[in-house]
XYZ file of C-alpha atoms in Angstrom:
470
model
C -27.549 17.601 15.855
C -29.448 18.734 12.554
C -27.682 18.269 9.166
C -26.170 21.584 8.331
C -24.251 22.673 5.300
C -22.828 25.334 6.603
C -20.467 22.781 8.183
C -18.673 21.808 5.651
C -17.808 25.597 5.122
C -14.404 24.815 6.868
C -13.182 22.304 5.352
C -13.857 23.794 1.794
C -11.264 26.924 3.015
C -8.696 24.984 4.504
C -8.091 22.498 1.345
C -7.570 25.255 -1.444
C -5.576 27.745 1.092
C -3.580 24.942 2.134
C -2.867 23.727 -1.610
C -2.634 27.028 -2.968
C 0.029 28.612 0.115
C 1.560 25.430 0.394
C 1.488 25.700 3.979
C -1.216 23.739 6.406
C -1.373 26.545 9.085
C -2.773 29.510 6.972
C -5.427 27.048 5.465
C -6.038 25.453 8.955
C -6.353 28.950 10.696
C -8.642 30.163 7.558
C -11.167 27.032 8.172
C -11.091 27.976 12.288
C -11.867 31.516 11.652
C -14.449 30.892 8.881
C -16.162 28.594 10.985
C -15.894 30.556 13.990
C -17.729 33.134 12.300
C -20.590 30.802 11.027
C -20.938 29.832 14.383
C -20.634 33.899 15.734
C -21.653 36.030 12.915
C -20.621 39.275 14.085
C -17.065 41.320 14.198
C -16.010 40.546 17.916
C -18.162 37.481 18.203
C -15.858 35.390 15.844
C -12.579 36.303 17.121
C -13.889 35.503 20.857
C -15.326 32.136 19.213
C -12.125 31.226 17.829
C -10.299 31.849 20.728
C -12.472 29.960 22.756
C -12.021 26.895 21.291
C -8.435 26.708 21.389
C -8.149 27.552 24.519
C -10.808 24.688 25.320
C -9.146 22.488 22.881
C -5.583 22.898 25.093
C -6.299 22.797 28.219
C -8.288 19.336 27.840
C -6.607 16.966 30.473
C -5.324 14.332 27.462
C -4.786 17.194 25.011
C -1.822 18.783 27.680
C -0.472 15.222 27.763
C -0.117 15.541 24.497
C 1.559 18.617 24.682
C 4.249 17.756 26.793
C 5.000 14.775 25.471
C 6.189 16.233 22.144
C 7.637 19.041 23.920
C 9.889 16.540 26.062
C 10.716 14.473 22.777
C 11.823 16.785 21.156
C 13.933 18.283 23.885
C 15.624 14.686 24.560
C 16.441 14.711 20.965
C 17.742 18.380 21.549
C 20.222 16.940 24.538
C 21.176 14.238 22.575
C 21.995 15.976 19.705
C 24.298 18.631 21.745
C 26.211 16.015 24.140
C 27.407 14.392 20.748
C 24.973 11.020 20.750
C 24.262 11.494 17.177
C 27.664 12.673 16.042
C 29.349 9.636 18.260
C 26.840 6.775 16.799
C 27.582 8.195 12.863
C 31.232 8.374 13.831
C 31.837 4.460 15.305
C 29.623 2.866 12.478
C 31.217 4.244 9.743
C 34.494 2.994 11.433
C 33.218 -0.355 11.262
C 31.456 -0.430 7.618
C 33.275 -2.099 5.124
C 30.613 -3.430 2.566
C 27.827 -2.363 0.602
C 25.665 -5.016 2.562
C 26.688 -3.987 5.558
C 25.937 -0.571 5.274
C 22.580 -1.650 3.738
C 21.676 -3.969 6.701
C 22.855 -0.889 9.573
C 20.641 1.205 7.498
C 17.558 -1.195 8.534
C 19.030 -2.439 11.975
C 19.614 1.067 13.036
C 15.697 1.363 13.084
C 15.591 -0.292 16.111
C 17.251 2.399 17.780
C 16.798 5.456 15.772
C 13.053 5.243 14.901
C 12.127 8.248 17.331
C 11.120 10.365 13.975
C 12.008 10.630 10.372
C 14.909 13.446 11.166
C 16.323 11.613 13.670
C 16.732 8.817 11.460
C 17.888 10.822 8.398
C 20.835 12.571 10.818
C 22.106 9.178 12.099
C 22.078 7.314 9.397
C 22.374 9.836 6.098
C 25.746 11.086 7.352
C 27.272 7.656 7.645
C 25.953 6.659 3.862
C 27.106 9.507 2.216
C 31.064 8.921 3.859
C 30.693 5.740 2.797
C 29.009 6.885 -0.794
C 31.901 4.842 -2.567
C 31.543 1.562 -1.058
C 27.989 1.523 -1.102
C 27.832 1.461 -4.856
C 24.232 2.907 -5.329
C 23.154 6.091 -6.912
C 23.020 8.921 -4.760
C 19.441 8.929 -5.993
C 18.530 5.329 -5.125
C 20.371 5.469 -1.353
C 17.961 8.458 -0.218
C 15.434 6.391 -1.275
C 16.345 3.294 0.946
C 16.929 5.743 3.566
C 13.756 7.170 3.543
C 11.785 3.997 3.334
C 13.425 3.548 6.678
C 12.046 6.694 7.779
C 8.975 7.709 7.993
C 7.016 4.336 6.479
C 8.491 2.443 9.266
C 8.045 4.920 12.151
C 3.978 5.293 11.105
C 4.083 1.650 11.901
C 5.690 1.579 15.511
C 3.304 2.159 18.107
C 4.944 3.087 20.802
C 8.117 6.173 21.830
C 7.941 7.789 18.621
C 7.125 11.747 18.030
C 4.098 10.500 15.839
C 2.266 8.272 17.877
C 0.886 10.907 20.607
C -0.252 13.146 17.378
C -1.825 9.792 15.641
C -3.545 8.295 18.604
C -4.986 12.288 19.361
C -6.185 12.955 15.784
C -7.690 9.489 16.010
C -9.743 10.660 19.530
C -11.068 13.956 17.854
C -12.353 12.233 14.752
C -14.490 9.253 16.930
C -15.756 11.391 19.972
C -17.128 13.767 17.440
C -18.799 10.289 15.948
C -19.823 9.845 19.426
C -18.075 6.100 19.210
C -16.765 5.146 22.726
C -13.761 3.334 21.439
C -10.435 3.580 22.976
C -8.024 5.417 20.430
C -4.937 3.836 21.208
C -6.536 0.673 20.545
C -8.075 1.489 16.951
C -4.238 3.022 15.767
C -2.840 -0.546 16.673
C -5.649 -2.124 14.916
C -4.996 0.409 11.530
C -0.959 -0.238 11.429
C -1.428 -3.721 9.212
C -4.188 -1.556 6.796
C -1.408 1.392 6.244
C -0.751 -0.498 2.918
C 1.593 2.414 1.307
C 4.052 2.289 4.171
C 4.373 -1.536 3.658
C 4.348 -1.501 -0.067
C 6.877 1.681 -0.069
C 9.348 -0.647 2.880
C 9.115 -3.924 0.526
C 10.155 -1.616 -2.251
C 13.324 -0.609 -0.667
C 13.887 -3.428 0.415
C 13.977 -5.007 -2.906
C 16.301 -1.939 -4.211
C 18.787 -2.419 -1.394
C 19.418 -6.139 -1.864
C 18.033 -7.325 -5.081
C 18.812 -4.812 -7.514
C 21.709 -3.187 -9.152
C 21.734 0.071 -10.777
C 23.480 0.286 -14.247
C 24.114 3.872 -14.108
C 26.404 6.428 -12.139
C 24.850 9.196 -9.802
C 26.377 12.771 -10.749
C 25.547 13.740 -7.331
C 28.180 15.983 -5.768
C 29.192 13.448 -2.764
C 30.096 10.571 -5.725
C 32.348 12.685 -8.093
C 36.105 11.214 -8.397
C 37.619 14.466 -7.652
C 36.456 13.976 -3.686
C 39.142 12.809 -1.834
C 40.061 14.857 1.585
C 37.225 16.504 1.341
C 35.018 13.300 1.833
C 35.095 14.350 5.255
C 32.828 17.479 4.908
C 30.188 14.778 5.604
C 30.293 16.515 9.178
C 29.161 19.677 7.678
C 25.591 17.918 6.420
C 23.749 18.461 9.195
C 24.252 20.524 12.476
C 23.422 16.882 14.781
C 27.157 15.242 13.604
C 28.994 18.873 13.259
C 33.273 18.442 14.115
C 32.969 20.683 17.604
C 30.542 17.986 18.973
C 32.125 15.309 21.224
C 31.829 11.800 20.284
C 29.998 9.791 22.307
C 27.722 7.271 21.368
C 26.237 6.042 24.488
C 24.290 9.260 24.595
C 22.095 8.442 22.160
C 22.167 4.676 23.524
C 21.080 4.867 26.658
C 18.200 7.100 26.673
C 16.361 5.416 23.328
C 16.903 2.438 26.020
C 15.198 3.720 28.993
C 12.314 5.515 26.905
C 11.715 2.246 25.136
C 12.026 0.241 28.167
C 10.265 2.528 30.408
C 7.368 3.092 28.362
C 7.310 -1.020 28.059
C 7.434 -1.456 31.478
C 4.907 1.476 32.328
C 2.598 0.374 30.143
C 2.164 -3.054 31.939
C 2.069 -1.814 34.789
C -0.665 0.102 34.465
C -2.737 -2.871 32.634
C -1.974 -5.108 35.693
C -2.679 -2.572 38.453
C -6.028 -2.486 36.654
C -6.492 -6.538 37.334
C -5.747 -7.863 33.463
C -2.563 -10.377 32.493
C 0.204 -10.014 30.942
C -0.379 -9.488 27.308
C -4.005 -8.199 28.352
C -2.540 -5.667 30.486
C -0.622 -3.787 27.458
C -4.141 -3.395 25.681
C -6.021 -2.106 28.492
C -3.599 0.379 29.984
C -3.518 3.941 29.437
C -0.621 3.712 27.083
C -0.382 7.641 26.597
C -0.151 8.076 30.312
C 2.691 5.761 30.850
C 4.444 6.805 27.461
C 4.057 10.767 29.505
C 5.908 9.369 32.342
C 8.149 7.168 30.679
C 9.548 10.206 28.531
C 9.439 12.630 31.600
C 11.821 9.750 33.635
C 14.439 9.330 30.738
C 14.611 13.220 30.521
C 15.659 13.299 34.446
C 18.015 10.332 34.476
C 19.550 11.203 31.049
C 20.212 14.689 32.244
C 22.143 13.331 35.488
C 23.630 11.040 32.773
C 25.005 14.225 31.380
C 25.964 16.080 33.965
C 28.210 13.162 35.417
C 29.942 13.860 32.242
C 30.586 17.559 32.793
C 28.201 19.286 30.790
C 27.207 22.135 32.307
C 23.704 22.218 33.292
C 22.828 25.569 31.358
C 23.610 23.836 28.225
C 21.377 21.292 28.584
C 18.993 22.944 29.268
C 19.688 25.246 26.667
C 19.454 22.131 24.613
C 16.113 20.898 25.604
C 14.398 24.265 25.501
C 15.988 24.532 21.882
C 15.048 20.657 20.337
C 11.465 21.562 22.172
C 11.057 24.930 20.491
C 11.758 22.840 17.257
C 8.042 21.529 17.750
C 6.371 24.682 18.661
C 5.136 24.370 14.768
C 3.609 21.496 15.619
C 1.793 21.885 18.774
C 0.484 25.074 17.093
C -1.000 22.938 14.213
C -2.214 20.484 16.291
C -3.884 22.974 19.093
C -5.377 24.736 15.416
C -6.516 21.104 14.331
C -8.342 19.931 17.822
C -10.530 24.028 17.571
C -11.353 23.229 14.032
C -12.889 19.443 14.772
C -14.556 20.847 17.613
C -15.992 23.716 16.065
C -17.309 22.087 13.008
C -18.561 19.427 14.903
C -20.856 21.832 16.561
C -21.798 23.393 13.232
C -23.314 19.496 12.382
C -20.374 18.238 10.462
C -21.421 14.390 11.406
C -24.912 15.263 10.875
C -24.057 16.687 7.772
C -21.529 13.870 6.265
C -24.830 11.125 7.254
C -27.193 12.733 6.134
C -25.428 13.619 2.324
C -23.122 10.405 1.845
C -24.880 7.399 2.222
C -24.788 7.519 -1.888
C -21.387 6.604 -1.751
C -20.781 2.316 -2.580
C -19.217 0.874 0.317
C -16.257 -0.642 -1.455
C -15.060 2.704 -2.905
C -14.764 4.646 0.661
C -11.319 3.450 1.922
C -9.556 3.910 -1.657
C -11.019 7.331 -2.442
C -10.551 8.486 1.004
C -6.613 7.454 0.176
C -6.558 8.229 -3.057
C -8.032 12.126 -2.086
C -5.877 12.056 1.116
C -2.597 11.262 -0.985
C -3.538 14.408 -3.541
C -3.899 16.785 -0.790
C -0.712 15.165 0.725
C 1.390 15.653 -2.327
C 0.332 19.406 -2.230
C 1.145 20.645 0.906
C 3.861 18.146 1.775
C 2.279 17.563 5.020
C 1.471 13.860 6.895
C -0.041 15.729 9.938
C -1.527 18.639 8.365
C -3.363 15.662 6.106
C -4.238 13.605 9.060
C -5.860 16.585 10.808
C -7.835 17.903 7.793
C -8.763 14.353 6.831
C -9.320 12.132 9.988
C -12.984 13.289 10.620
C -14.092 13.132 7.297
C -12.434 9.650 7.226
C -14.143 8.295 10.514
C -17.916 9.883 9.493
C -17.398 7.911 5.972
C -16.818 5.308 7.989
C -19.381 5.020 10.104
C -22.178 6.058 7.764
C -20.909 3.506 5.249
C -20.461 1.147 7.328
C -16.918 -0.003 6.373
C -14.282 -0.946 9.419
C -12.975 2.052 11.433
C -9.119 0.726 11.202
C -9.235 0.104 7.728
C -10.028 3.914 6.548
C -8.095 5.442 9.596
C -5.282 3.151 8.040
C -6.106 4.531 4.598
C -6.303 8.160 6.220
C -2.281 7.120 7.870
C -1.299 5.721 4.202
C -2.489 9.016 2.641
C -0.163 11.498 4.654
C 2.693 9.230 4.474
C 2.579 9.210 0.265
C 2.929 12.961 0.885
C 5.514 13.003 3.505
C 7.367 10.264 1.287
C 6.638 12.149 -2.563
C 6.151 15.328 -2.199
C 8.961 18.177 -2.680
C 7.380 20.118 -0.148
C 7.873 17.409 2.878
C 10.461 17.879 4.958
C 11.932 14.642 4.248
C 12.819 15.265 0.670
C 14.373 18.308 1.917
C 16.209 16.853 4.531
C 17.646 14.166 3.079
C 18.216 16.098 -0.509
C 20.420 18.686 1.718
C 22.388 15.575 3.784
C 22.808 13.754 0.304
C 24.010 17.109 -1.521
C 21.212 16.196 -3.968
C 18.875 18.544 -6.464
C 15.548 18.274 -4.531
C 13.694 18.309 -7.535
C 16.193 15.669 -9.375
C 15.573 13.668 -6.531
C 11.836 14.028 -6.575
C 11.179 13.164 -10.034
C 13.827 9.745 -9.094
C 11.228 8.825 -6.266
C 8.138 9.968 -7.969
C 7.421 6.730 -10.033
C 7.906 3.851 -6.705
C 5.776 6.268 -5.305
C 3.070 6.035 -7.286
C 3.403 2.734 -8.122
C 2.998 1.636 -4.259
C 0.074 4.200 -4.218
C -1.640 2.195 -7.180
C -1.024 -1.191 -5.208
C -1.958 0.179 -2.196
C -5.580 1.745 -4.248
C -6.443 -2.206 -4.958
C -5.379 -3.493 -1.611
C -8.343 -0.680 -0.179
C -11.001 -1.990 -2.591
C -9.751 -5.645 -2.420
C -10.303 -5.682 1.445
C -13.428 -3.248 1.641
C -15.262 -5.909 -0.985
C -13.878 -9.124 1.073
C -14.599 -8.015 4.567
C-alpha cells in the first residue's frame, strides 16, 4: 500500500488526549474516530466506518478467544475471592510468619501461586505484610516496593495462566500481520521475556532491598505508629478480597491456580504432540492460546462443583463470576478499541508510511528510544496496556524497516508499559497497594520514583548495548 501521511493522523490524537485526560480510552476512541473519518470523510460515513471495524475486529475467531479468556479469569478470581480463597491463604500465613526473612521469602515464594495478575498478588500478599508491619522491620515505603517488584515485573515475565499473556501475545499478532510477517505470536512473546530488561533490573532491585539492605529510618505510615495495638487487625478492612464476613478457606485459592496451571501445561502438550512434534517441541508448536481457552474454561467447571460441594449456593457464584468478569469489561473495551485502531490505520498505509519516512533512524538507537518514548507515555497515563496498544505497531514497523530483532523492541515495547505500571501515580498498582499499605500515594511515588528511573537508565544501555552487539 502507498506511503500515506494521513496515517499517522491517529496516532498523533491518541498520544496528547491520552496524556492530557489521563485516561487511554478517550485518546484511543479519538485516534479510531479520527481515522475513521480519514478513511470516510463524510458525517454518517465515519461513524459506520468506525463501527465497522470493531465489530470486525471482535468477532475475529482468535480475537473472541481472547475475549473469553479474560472474561473467565477474571470471573475465577471473582469465585475465589467470594468463597474466602484469598481471605483463607492471608489468614494461615500470617499465622505462621514469625521473621522478617520469612515474610520476605513468602513474599517471593507466593509468586508461584499468586502470579495470576498484579491485584491478585497485591490482595494476597499486601494484607499479610502490613499485620505483620512490626516484625518485618522495613519502611512502609520500602515493603510496597518489594511487593510490587513481585507484581507486575514478574507476571510480564510468565508466559503462561496469567491475565496479561492473552492481551500480550494479541497486541503482538496485530502489530506483525499488519507487517505482513508470518510469525507465530506466541512464539516471538517467549522470545522478548529475557529482552524486558526493566522488569529484571526493577526484580534484582528488590531483591537487593529485601535481603541486603537495611533502612536507617522509621516509616510514619499509619499501619507502623506505636499507638496500633487492637486495632492491628483492621488489616481485614484493606481490601474487600480478605474482608471478616468471608470464610476462611485456603484451598480455594489452591486448587484452582493448580488445575489452571496444570491444565494449561498439560493442554498445551497435547496439542504439540497430536500435531506429530516431541516433548519439549510439542510446547512450541502448539496453539498455546487454544489450550490456555480450555484449560481456564475446565478449572471454572470443576472449581465451581468444588464450591458447591461446600454449600455455596450456586447463585452466588455465579453472582461472583459475572461480578470479577465485569471487573474486565474496561479492558476488553480497550482492547476491542486497540485491534479497530491497528486495523484501520493499517489500511490508511501506516507500514507504508513508517518505511518509507524512517529508514533515517541509526539502527542502534531504535530499541532504546522506542523504550525510552514508550516509558514517557507510560508514566503519563499510568497505563501498561494502553502503552502496549498505542506502541506495539510503531515498535514492530521500526523494527522491520531498521532491521533490528523483532523480540528485542517488542521486549523494549513490554519494558516500556511496565516502567509506567510500576512509576506512575496514575497505575493502578500505586493505587492499590498505597490504599492496602494506608500510604500517601504521592509520598509513596516520589519513594519509588528514583529505583525507577535508575532501572530505566540501566535498562536504556542494555537496549543500545545489545542493538550494537547483535
Amino acid at each position: 500500500m502507498e506511503a500515506n501521511w494521513l496515517s499517522i493522523i491517529p496516532f498523533l490524537v491518541v498520544i496528547p488526549v491520552a496524556i492530557f485526560t489521563r485516561q487511554v480510552l478517550p485518546g484511543l476512541f479519538l485516534g479510531l474516530l479520527v481515522g475513521s473519518y480519514i478513511k470516510e470523510p463524510s458525517v454518517i460515513g465515519g461513524i459506520q466506518a468506525m463501527f465497522t471495524y470493531i465489530v470486525q475486529a471482535i468477532i475475529d475467531p482468535n480475537n473472541i478467544k481472547i475475549i473469553v479468556f479474560l472474561y473467565a479469569f477474571s470471573g475465577l478470581v471473582g469465585m475465589i475471592k467470594m468463597t474466602g480463597g484469598i481471605r483463607g491463604f492471608v489468614e494461615k500465613a500470617a499465622e505462621k510468619i514469625k521473621t522478617r526473612r520469612q515474610a520476605l521469602v513468602l513474599t517471593y515464594v507466593s509468586t508461584i501461586g499468586t502470579f495470576i495478575a498484579p491485584t491478585f498478588r497485591f490482595v494476597t500478599i499486601a494484607p499479610i505484610m502490613r499485620a505483620l508491619l512490626k516484625k518485618v522491620k522495613m519502611t512502609t515505603e520500602e515493603l510496597g516496593f518489594v511487593i510490587e517488584t513481585t507484581a507486575t515485573p514478574i507476571i510480564v515475565l510468565i508466559p503462561v495462566a496469567t491475565a496479561f499473556v492473552g492481551y500480550m501475545v494479541s497486541i503482538i499478532q496485530i502489530a506483525t500481520q499488519n507487517q505482513d510477517i508470518n510469525v507465530d505470536p506466541y512464539s516471538l512473546f517467549i522470545q522478548s521475556i529475557p529482552f524486558n530488561f526493566f522488569s529484571i533490573v526493577t526484580i534484582i532491585l528488590g531483591v537487593y532491598l529485601s535481603f541486603f539492605h537495611h533502612s536507617k529510618k522509621k516509616s510514619h505510615a499509619p499501619t507502623q505508629m506505636e499507638e496500633k495495638t487492637e486495632e492491628e487487625e483492621d488489616w481485614h478492612d484493606c481490601h474487600p478480597a480478605v474482608a471478616k464476613e468471608l470464610p476462611i478457606k485456603p484451598m480455594n485459592l489452591l486448587l484452582p491456580l493448580i488445575l489452571v496451571i496444570g491444565f494449561t501445561l498439560f493442554l498445551t502438550w497435547w496439542d504439540g504432540h497430536e500435531k506429530g512434534f516431541g516433548f519439549f517441541q510439542a510446547f512450541i508448536k502448539a496453539d498455546v492460546l487454544d489450550a490456555m481457552v480450555v484449560a481456564l474454561l475446565i478449572t471454572v467447571l470443576l472449581s465451581m462443583i468444588f464450591y458447591l460441594l461446600q454449600r455455596f449456593k450456586l447463585e452466588e457464584l455465579i453472582t461472583g463470576f459475572i461480578t470479577g468478569g465485569n471487573d474486565l469489561m474496561s479492558v476488553i473495551l480497550l482492547l476491542s478499541v486497540v485491534w479497530g485502531l491497528s486495523s484501520i490505520t493499517d489500511d490508511l498505509g501506516f507500514s507504508s508510511f513508517v518505511i518509507a519516512y524512517t529508514d533515517w533512524i541509526p539502527q542502534m538507537f531504535i530499541a532504546p528510544l522506542i523504550f525510552v518514548f514508550g516509558a514517557a507515555i507510560s508514566y503519563f497515563i499510568g497505563s501498561a496496556w494502553g502503552t502496549w496498544g498505542i506502541l506495539m505497531p510503531l515498535g514492530v514497523s521500526l523494527a522491520s524497516v531498521g532491521g533490528v530483532s523483532l523480540p528485542l523492541v517488542i521486549g523494549a515495547v513490554f519494558a516500556s508499559g511496565s516502567f509506567g505500571a510500576f512509576a506512575s501515580p496514575l497505575s493502578d498498582d500505586t493505587n492499590t497497594i498505597a490504599k492496602i499499605l494506608g500510604l500517601s500515594v504521592i509520598d509513596y511515588v516520589k519513594f519509588k520514583l528514583k529505583p525507577a528511573l535508575i532501572a530505566a537508565a540501566i535498562s536504556t544501555v542494555l537496549y543500545s548495548i545489545i542493538t550494537f552487539i547483535f
